[in-house]
CSV table of C-alpha atoms in Angstrom, one decimal:
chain,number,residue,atom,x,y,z
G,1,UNK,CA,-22.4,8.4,30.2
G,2,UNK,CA,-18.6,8.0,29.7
G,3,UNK,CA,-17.5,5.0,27.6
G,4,UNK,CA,-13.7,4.6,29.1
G,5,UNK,CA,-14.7,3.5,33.0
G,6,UNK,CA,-11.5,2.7,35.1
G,7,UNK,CA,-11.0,3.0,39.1
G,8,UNK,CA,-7.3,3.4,39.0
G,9,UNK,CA,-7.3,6.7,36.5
G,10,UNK,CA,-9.8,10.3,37.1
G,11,UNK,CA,-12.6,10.2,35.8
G,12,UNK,CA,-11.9,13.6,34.3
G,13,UNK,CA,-8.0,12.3,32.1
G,14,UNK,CA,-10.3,9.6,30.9
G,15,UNK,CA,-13.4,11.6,29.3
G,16,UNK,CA,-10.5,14.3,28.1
G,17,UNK,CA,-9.3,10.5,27.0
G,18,UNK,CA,-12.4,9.4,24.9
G,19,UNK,CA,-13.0,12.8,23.2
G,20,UNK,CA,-9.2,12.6,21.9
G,21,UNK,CA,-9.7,9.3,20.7
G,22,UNK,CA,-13.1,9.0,18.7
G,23,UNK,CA,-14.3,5.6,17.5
G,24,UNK,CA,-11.3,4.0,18.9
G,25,UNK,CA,-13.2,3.3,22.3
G,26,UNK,CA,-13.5,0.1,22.7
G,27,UNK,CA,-9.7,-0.4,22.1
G,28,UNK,CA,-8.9,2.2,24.2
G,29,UNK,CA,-11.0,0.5,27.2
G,30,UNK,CA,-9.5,-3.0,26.4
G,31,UNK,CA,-5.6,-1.4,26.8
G,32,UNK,CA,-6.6,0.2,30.0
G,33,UNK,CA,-7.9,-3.7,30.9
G,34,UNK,CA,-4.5,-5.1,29.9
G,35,UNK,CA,-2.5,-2.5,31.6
G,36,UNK,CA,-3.7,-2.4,34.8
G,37,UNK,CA,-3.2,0.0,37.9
G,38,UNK,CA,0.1,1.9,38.0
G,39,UNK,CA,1.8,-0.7,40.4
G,40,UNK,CA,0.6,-3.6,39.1
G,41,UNK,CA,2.8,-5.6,36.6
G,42,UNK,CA,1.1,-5.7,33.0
G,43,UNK,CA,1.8,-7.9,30.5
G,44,UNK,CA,5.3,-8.7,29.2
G,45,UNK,CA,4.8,-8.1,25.9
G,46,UNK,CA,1.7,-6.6,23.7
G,47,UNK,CA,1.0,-6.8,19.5
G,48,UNK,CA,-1.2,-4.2,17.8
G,49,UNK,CA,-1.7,-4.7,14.5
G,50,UNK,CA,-4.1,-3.4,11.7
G,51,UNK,CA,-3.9,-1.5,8.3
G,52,UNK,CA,-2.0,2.0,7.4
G,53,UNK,CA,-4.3,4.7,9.4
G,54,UNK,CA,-6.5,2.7,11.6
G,55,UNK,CA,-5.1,5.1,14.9
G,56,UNK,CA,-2.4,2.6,16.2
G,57,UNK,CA,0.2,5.1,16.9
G,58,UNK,CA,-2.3,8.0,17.6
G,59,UNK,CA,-4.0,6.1,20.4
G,60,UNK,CA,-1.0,4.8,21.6
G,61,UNK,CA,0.5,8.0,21.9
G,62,UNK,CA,-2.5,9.7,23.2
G,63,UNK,CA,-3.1,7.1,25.6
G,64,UNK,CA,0.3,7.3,27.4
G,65,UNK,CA,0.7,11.2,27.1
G,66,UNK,CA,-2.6,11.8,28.6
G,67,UNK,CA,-2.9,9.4,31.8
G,68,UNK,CA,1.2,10.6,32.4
G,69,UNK,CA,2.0,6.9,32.1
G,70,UNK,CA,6.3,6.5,32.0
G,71,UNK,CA,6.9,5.3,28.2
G,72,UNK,CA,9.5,4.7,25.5
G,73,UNK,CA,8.3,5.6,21.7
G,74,UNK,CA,11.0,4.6,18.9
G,75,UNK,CA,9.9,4.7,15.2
G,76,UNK,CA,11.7,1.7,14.2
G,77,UNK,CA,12.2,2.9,10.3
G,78,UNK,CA,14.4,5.7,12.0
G,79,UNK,CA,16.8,3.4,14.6
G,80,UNK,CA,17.2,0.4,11.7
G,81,UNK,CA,19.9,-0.8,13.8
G,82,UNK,CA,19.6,-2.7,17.2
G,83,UNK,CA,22.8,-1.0,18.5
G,84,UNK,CA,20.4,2.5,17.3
G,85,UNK,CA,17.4,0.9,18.8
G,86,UNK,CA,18.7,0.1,22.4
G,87,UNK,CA,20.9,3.2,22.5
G,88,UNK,CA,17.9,5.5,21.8
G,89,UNK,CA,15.6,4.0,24.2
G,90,UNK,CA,18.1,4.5,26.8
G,91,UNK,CA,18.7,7.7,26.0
G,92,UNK,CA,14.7,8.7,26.4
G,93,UNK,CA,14.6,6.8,29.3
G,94,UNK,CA,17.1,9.3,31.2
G,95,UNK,CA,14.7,11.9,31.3
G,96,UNK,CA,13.1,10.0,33.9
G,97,UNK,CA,16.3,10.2,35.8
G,98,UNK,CA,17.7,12.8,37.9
G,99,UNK,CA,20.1,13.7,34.9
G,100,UNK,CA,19.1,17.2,33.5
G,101,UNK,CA,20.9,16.4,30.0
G,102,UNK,CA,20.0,13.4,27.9
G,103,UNK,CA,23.7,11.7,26.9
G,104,UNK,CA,24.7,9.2,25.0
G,105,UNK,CA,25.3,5.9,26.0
G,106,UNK,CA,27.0,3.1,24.0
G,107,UNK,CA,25.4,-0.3,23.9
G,108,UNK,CA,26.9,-2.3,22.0
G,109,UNK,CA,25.1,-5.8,22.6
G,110,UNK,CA,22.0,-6.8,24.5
G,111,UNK,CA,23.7,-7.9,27.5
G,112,UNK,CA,24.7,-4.1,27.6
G,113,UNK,CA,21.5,-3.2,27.1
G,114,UNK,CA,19.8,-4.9,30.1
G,115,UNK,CA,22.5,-4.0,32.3
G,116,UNK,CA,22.4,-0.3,31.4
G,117,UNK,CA,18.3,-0.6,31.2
G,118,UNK,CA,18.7,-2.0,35.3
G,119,UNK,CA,20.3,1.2,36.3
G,120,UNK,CA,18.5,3.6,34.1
G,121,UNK,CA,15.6,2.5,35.7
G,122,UNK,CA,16.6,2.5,39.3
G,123,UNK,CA,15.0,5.7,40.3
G,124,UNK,CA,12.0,5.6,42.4
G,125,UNK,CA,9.5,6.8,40.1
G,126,UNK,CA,9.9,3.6,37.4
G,127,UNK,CA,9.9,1.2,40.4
G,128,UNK,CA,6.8,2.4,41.1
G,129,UNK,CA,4.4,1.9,38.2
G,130,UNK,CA,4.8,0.4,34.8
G,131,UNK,CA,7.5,1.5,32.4
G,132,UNK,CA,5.7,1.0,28.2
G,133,UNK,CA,8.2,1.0,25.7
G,134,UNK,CA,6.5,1.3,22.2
G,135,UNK,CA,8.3,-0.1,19.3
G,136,UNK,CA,6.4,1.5,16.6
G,137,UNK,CA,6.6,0.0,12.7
G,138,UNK,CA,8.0,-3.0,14.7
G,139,UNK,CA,8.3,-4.9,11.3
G,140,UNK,CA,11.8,-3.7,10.8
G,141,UNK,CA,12.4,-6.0,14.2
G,142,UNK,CA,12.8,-8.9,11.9
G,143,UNK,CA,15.5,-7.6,9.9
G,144,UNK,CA,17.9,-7.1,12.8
G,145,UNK,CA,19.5,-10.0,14.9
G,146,UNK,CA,17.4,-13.3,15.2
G,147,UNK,CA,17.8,-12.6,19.5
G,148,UNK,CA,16.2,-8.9,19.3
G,149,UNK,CA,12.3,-9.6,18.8
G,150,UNK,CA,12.7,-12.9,21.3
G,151,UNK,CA,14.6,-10.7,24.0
G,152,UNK,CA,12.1,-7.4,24.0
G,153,UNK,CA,9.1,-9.8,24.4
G,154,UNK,CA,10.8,-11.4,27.5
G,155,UNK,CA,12.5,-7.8,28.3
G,156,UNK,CA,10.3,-7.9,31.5
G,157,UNK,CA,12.2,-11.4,32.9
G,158,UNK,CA,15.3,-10.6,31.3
G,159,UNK,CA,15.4,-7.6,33.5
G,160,UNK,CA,13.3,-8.8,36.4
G,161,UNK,CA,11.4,-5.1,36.6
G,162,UNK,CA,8.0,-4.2,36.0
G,163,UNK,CA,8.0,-3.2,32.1
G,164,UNK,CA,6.0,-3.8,29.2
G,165,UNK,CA,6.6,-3.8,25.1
G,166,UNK,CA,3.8,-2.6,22.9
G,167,UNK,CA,4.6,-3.5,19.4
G,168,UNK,CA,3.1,-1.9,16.6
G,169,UNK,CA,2.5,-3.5,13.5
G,170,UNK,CA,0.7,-3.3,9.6
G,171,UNK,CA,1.4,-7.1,9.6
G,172,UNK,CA,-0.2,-10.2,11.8
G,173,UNK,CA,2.0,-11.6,14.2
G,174,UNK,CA,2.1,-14.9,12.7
G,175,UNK,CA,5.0,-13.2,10.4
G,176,UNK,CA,6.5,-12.4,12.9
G,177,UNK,CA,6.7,-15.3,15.0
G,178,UNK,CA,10.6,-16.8,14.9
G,179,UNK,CA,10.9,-20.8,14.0
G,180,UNK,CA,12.9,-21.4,17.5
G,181,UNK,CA,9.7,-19.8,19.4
G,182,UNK,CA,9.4,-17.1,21.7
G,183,UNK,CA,7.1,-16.2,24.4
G,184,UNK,CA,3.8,-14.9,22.7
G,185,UNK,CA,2.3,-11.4,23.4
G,186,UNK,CA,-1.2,-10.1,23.7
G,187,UNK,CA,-2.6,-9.4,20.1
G,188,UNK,CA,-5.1,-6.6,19.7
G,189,UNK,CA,-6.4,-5.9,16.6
G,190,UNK,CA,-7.6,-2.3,14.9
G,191,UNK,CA,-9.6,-2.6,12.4
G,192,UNK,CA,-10.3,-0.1,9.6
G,193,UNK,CA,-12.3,2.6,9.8
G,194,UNK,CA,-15.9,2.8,8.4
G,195,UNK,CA,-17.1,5.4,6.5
G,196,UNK,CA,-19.1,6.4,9.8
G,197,UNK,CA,-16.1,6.7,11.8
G,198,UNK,CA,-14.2,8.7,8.8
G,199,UNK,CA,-17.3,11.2,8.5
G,200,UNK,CA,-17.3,11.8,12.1
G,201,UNK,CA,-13.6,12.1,12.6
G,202,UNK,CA,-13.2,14.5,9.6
G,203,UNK,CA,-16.4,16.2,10.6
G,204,UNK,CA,-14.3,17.4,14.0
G,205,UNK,CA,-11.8,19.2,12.2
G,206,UNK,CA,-14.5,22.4,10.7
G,207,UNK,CA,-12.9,25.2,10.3
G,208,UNK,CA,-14.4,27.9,12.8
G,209,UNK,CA,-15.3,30.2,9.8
G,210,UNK,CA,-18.5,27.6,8.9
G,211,UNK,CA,-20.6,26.0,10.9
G,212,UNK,CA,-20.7,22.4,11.8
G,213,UNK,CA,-23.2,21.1,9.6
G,214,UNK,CA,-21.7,23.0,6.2
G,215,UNK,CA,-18.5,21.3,7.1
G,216,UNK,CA,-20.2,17.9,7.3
G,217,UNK,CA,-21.9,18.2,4.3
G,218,UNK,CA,-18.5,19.0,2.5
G,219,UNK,CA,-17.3,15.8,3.7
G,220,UNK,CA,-20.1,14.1,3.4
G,221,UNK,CA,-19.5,14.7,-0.6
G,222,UNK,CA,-15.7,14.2,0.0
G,223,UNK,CA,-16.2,10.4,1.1
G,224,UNK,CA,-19.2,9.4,-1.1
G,225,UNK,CA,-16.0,10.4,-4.1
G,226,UNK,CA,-13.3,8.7,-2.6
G,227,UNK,CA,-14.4,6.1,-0.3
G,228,UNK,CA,-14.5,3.4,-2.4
G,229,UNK,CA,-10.8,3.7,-4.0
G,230,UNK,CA,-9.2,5.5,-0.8
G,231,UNK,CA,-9.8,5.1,2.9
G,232,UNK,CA,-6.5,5.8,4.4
G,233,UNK,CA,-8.1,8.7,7.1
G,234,UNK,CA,-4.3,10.5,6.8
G,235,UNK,CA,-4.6,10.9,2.9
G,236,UNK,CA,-8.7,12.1,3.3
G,237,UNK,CA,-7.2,14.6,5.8
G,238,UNK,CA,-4.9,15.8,2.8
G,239,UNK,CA,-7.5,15.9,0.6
G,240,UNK,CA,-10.4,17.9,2.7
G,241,UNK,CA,-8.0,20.5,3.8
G,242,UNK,CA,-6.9,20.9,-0.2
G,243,UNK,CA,-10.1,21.2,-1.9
G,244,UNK,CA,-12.5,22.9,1.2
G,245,UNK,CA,-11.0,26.3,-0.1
G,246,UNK,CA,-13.0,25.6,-3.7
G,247,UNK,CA,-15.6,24.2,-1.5
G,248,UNK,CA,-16.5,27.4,-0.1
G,249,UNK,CA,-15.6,29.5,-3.4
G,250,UNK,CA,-19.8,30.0,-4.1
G,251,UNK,CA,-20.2,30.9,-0.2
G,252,UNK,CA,-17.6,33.4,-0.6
G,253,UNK,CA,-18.5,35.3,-4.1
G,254,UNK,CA,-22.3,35.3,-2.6
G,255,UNK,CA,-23.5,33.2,-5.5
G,256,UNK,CA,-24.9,30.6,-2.9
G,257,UNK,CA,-25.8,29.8,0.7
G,258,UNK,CA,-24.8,27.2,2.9
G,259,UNK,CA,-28.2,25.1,2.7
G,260,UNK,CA,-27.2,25.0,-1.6
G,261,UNK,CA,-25.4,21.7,-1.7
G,262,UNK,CA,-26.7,21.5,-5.8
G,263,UNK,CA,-24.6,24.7,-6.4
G,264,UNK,CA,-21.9,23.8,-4.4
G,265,UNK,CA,-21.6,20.3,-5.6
G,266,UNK,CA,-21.2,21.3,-9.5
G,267,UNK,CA,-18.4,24.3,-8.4
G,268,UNK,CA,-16.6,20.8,-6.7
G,269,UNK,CA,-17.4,18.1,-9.0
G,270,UNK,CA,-14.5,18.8,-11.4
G,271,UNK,CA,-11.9,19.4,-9.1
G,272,UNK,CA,-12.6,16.2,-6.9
G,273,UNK,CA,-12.6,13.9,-10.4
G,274,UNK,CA,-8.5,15.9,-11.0
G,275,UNK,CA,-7.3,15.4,-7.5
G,276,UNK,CA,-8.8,11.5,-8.4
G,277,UNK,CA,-5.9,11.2,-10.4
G,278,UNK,CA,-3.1,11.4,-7.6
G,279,UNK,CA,-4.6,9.9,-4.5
G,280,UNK,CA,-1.7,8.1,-3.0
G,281,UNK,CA,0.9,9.7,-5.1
G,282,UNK,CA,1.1,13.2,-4.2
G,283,UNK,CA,2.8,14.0,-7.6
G,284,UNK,CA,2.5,18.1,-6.9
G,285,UNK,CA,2.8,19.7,-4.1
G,286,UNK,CA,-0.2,21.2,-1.7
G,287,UNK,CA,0.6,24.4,-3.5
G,288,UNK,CA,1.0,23.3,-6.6
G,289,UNK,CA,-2.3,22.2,-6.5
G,290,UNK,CA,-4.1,25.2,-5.0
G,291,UNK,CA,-2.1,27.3,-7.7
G,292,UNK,CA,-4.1,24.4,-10.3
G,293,UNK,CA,-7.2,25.5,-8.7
G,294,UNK,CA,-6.6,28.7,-8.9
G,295,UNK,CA,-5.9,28.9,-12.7
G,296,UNK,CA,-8.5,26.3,-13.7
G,297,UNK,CA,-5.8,23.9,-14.9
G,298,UNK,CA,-6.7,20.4,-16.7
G,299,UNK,CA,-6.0,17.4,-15.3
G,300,UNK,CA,-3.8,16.8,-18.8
G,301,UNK,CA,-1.5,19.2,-17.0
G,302,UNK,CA,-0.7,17.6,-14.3
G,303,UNK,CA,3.1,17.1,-14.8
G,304,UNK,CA,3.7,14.4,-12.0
G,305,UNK,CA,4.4,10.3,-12.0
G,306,UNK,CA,1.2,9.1,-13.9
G,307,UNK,CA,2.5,12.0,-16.5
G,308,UNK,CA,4.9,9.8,-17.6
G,309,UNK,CA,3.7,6.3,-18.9
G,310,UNK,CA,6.9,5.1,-20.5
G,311,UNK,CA,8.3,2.3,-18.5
G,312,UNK,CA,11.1,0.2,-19.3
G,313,UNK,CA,10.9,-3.3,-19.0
G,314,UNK,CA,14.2,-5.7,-17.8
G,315,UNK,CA,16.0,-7.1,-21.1
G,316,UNK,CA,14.5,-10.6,-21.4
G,317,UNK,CA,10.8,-9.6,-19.8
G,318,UNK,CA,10.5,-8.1,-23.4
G,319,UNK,CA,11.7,-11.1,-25.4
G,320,UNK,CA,9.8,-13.2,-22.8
G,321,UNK,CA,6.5,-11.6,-23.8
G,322,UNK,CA,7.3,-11.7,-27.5
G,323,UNK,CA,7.7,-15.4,-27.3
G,324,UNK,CA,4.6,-15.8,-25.0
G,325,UNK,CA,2.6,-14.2,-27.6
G,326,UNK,CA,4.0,-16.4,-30.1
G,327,UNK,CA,3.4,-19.2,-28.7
G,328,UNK,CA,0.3,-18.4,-27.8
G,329,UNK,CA,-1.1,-17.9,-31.3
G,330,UNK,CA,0.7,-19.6,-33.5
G,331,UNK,CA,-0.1,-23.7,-33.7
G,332,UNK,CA,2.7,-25.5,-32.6
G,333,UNK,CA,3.2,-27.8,-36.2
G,334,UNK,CA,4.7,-24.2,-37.2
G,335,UNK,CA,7.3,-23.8,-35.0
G,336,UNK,CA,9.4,-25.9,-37.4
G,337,UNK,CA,9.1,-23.5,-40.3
G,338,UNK,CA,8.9,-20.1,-38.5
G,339,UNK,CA,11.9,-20.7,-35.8
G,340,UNK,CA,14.4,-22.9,-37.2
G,341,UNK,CA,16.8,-21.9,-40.2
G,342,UNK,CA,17.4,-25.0,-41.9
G,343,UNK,CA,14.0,-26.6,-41.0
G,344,UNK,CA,14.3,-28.6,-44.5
G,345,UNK,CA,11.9,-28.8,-46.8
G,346,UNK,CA,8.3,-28.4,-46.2
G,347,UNK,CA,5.8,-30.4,-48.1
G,348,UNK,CA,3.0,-27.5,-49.0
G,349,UNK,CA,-0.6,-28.6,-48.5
G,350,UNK,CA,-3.7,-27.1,-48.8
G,351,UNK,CA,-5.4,-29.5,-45.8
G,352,UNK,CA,-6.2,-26.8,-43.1
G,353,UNK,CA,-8.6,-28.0,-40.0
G,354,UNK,CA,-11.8,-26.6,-39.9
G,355,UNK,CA,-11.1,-24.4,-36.7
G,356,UNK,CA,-7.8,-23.0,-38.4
G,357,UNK,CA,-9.8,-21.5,-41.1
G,358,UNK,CA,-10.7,-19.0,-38.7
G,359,UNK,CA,-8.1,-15.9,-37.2
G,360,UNK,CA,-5.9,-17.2,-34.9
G,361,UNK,CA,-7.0,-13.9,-33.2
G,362,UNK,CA,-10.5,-14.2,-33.1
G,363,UNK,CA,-10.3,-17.2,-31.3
G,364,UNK,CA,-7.8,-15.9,-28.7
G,365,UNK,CA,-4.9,-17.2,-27.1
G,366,UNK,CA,-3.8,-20.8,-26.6
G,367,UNK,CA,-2.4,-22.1,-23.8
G,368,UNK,CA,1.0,-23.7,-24.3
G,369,UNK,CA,3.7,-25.5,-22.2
G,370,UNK,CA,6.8,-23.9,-20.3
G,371,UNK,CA,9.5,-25.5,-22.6
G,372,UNK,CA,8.1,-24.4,-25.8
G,373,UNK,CA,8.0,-20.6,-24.6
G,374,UNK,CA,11.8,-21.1,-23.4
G,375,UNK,CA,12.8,-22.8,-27.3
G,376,UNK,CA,11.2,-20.1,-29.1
G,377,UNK,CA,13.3,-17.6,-26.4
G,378,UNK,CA,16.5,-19.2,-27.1
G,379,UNK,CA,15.4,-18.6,-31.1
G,380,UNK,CA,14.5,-15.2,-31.0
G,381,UNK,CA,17.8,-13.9,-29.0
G,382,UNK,CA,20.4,-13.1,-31.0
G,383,UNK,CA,22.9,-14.5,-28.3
G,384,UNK,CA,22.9,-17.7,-25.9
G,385,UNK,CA,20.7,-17.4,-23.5
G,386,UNK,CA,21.5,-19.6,-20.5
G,387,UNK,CA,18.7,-21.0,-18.4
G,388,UNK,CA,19.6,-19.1,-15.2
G,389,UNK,CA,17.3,-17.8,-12.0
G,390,UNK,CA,17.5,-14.5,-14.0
G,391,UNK,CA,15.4,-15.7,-16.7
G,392,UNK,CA,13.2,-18.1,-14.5
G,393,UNK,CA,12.1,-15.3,-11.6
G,394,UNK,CA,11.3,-13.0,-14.7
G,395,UNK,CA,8.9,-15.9,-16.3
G,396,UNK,CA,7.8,-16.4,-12.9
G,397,UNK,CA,6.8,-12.7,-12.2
G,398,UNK,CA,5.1,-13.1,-16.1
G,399,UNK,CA,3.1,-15.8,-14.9
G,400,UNK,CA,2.3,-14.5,-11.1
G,401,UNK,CA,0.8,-11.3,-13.2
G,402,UNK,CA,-1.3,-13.4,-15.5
G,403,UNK,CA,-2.8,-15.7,-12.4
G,404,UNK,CA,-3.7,-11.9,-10.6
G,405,UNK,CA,-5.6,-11.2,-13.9
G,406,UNK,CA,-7.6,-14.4,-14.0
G,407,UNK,CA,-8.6,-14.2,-9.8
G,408,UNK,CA,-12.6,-15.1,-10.0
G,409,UNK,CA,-12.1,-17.3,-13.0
G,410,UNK,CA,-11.2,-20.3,-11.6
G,411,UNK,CA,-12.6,-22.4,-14.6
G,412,UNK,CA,-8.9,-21.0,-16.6
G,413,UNK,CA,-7.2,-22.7,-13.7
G,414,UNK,CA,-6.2,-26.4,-14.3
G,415,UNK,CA,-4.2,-27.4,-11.1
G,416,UNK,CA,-1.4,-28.5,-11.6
G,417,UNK,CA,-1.5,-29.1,-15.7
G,418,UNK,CA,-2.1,-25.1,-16.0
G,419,UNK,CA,-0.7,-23.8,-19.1
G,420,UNK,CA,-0.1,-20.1,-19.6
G,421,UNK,CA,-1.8,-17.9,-22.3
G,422,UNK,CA,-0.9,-14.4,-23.3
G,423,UNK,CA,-3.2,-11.9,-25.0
G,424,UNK,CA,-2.6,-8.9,-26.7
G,425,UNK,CA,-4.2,-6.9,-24.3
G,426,UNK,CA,-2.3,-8.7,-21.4
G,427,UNK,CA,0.9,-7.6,-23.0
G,428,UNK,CA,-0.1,-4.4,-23.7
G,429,UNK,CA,-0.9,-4.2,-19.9
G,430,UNK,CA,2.5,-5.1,-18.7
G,431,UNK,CA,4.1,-2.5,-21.5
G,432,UNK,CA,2.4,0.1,-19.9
C-alpha cells in the first residue's frame, strides 16, 4: 500500500514520488497537506530547516519536478545580492511565459520587483495553480536589506497572486526572525537520518555488477566505521563509491566469494582506518586516493591539511598563554620578585607551607584572577601594551576554549567568581 495518498495528484507521479524520495515520507505527505490542490492558495510563506544532508533540497526539488508543479529554485550563496536574487528569479520565471529566450531584466528595488513579478506572472498557466519559489540556503537572506526576508514572506499579499516561498534553512527560524516582526511561516522540520535510513538509502545505489545483498553487506561495514564520527549521507556517498573498488578486490582475484565477509573485511579494514583521517576534508582528490590504493600507500603519506600541523597563533594569543601559565603555577607572593625589576630587596626565608613543598606541577594549575594575567602581560611584552578589544576578544576566545574543555564538569565552574586555570596540556592543545 502506497505511503504518499493525495486526490488532487495520480496515483501513479506519487508512488514514482515515494520511491524517489526514501525515508523522507512522512515529510513528503505533510508538504502535499500544506500545498494543497493546484488552484487552491497555499500558504504564504514556508520554513524547512534541519542539519547538512537531511534531503531538504533533494525532496524539494524532487517534489516540484515530479508532480510538474510551476517553481522558482535560487541557491542563495550564488545571488548574495537582493538586486541578484530578484533579478534571477524573474528571469526563471519567463520560461513560463510565452517568451522563447530568457532576458534580462533590471530590478533595482523591491517595488520593481513586485511590479515586474505582476506581469511576469500574468499568463494563464500561473493564474491557474500555485507558483513555489524556493529560496534555498535562505540564511544569506539576513545579510541583505532588513525589508528582503519580511517582504518574500508576505510576497503573496504584496502581490495579491496565488504564490508561495519555501525557505530552506541549516538554522531554526528563531534566528531568523527580525526584531520589528514579520508575518510567520510554516516550520517543518527534517530531522537527521538514522543509520537505518543511511543503510537503506546507500544500499539503493549497488552497482549492477553485484548483487543486492553483497552491496549491503559492504555498507553495512561502511557505517558500523564511520557512523559514529560522520553521518552527513553526501560525504558516506563519497566514501562508498571510493573504497567499493578495494571492496570487491578479493571477489575479483578469486581469492573469495561473496558470502566471505571475514576475508573481505581484513582486505578493507586498513584502508577504511586511512580514508578515517580526511572525512570532511577531502585533502586529495578521488584519484589521488584510488592511485593511494593502488600503490598501498601509508596514511603518513597523505600530503593534505592534517599534513601540516604548524599553525600560527595571533601575536598576543602567544604572550596571553605564556602569562596564563604563569600565573597559573606560580603563587602570587612571587610575582613581586619574578616580574618586577626593581622589586627591592627580598628578605630570604626558609618558612615554606606545607603544600608548597610539593611541585607546583604535581598539584596542577591554580586558578587566578583576570587582572593578574593582564599585569604579568604588560610585564612580559617588551612594548606597551594597551588594553584594547584586540587584546580582550583574544582572552575572551582563551577563555571560551577552556569553558568547551571543562563541559560535564560543572563542579570547575563557580558562577560568576570563576577564575581561569591553564594547564600544560591545555596550551599545548591550542599550539597545535
Amino acid at each position: 500500500m502506497p505511503n504518499l495518498e493525495h486526490p488532487a495528484y495520480p496515483a501513479a507521479k506519487l508512488l514514482q514520488l515515494e520511491s524517489l524520495v526514501p525515508c523522507r515520507e512522512s515529510q513528503v505527505s505533510l508538504l502535499l497537506s500544506i500545498f494543497g490542490e493546484r488552484e487552491q492558495f497555499s500558504f504564504p510563506s514556508i520554513f524547512i530547516y534541519g542539519h547538512r544532508a537531511s534531503g531538504k533540497t533533494y525532496v524539494m526539488h524532487t517534489l516540484l519536478n515530479t508532480l510538474q508543479l510551476p517553481h522558482v529554485f535560487v541557491n542563495c550563496v550564488e545571488y548574495f545580492t537582493s538586486r541578484l536574487l530578484l533579478e534571477e528569479i524573474l528571469i526563471q520565471l519567463q520560461r513560463y511565459s510565452e517568451a522563447e529566450q530568457a532576458s534580462h531584466v533590471p530590478c533595482d528595488t523591491l517595488n520593481d520587483f513586485v511590479r515586474l513579478f505582476k506581469q511576469a506572472v500574468a499568463s494563464r498557466e500561473l493564474q491557474d495553480q500555485t507558483l513555489y519559489i524556493v529560496l534555498d540556503r535562505a540564511e544569506q537572506l539576513r545579510e541583505m536589506e532588513a525589508n528582503i526576508l519580511p517582504s518574500f514572506l508576505r510576497l503573496q499579499e504584496l502581490t495579491d497572486r496565488n504564490v508561495t516561498v519555501v525557505l530552506l534553512s541549516e538554522i531554526v527560524w528563531e534566528l531568523f526572525r527580525p526584531n520589528n516582526g514579520c508575518l510567520e511561516p510554516v516550520t517543518l522540520y527534517f530531522p537527521d537520518y538514522s543509520i537505518g535510513h543511511l543503510q537503506k538509502i546507500l544500499s539503493q545505489n549497488h552497482p549492477p555488477l553485484y548483487s543486492a545483498d553483497f552491496y549491503a553487506a559492504y555498507i553495512n561495514i561502511l557505517l558500523g566505521v564511520f557512523y559514529m564520527v560522520c553521518r552527513d549521507l553526501k560525504e558516506l556517498q563519497h566514501l562508498a563509491a571510493l573504497n567499493f573498488s578495494k571492496y570487491c578486490e578479493p571477489v575479483v582475484r578469486g581469492e573469495a566469494n561473496e558470502r566471505d565477509t571475514r576475508k573481505l573485511w581484513k582486505n578493507i579494514e586498513p584502508h577504511l582506518k586511512k580514508a578515517m583521517q580526511t572525512v570532511y576534508l577531502r585533502e586529495i582528490s578521488s584519484s589521488q586516493w584510488e592511485r593511494l590504493q593502488h600503490d598501498d600507500g601509508e596514511p603518513g603519506q597523505l600530503k593534505g591539511l592534517s599534513a601540516h600541523t604548524h599553525v600560527e597563533l595571533p601575536y598576543y594569543s602567544k604572550f596571553l598563554l605564556i602569562a596564563a601559565y604563569l600565573a597559573s603555577y606560580n603563587p602570587v607572593r612571587t610575582d613581586k620578585r619574578f616580574f618586577i625589576k626593581h622589586h627591592g630587596k627580598i628578605r630570604k626565608t626558609n618558612f615554606m607551607k606545607k603544600h608548597e613543598k610539593t611541585s607546583n606541577h604535581l598539584l596542577g594549575p591554580k586558578p587566578f584572577p583576570l587582572d593578574r594575567l593582564l599585569a604579568i602581560l604588560y610585564s612580559i611584552v617588551d612594548n606597551r601594551v594597551a588594553p584594547t578589544a584586540n587584546i580582550f576578544s583574544q582572552i575572551t576566545s582563551l577563555v571560551t576554549l577552556q569553558l568547551l574543555s571543562m563541559v560535564g564538569h560543572n563542579d570547575q565552574l563557580d558562577g560568576p567568581r570563576y577564575k581561569c586555570t591553564v594547564s600544560l596540556d591545555f596550551i599545548r592543545a591550542v599550539a597545535r
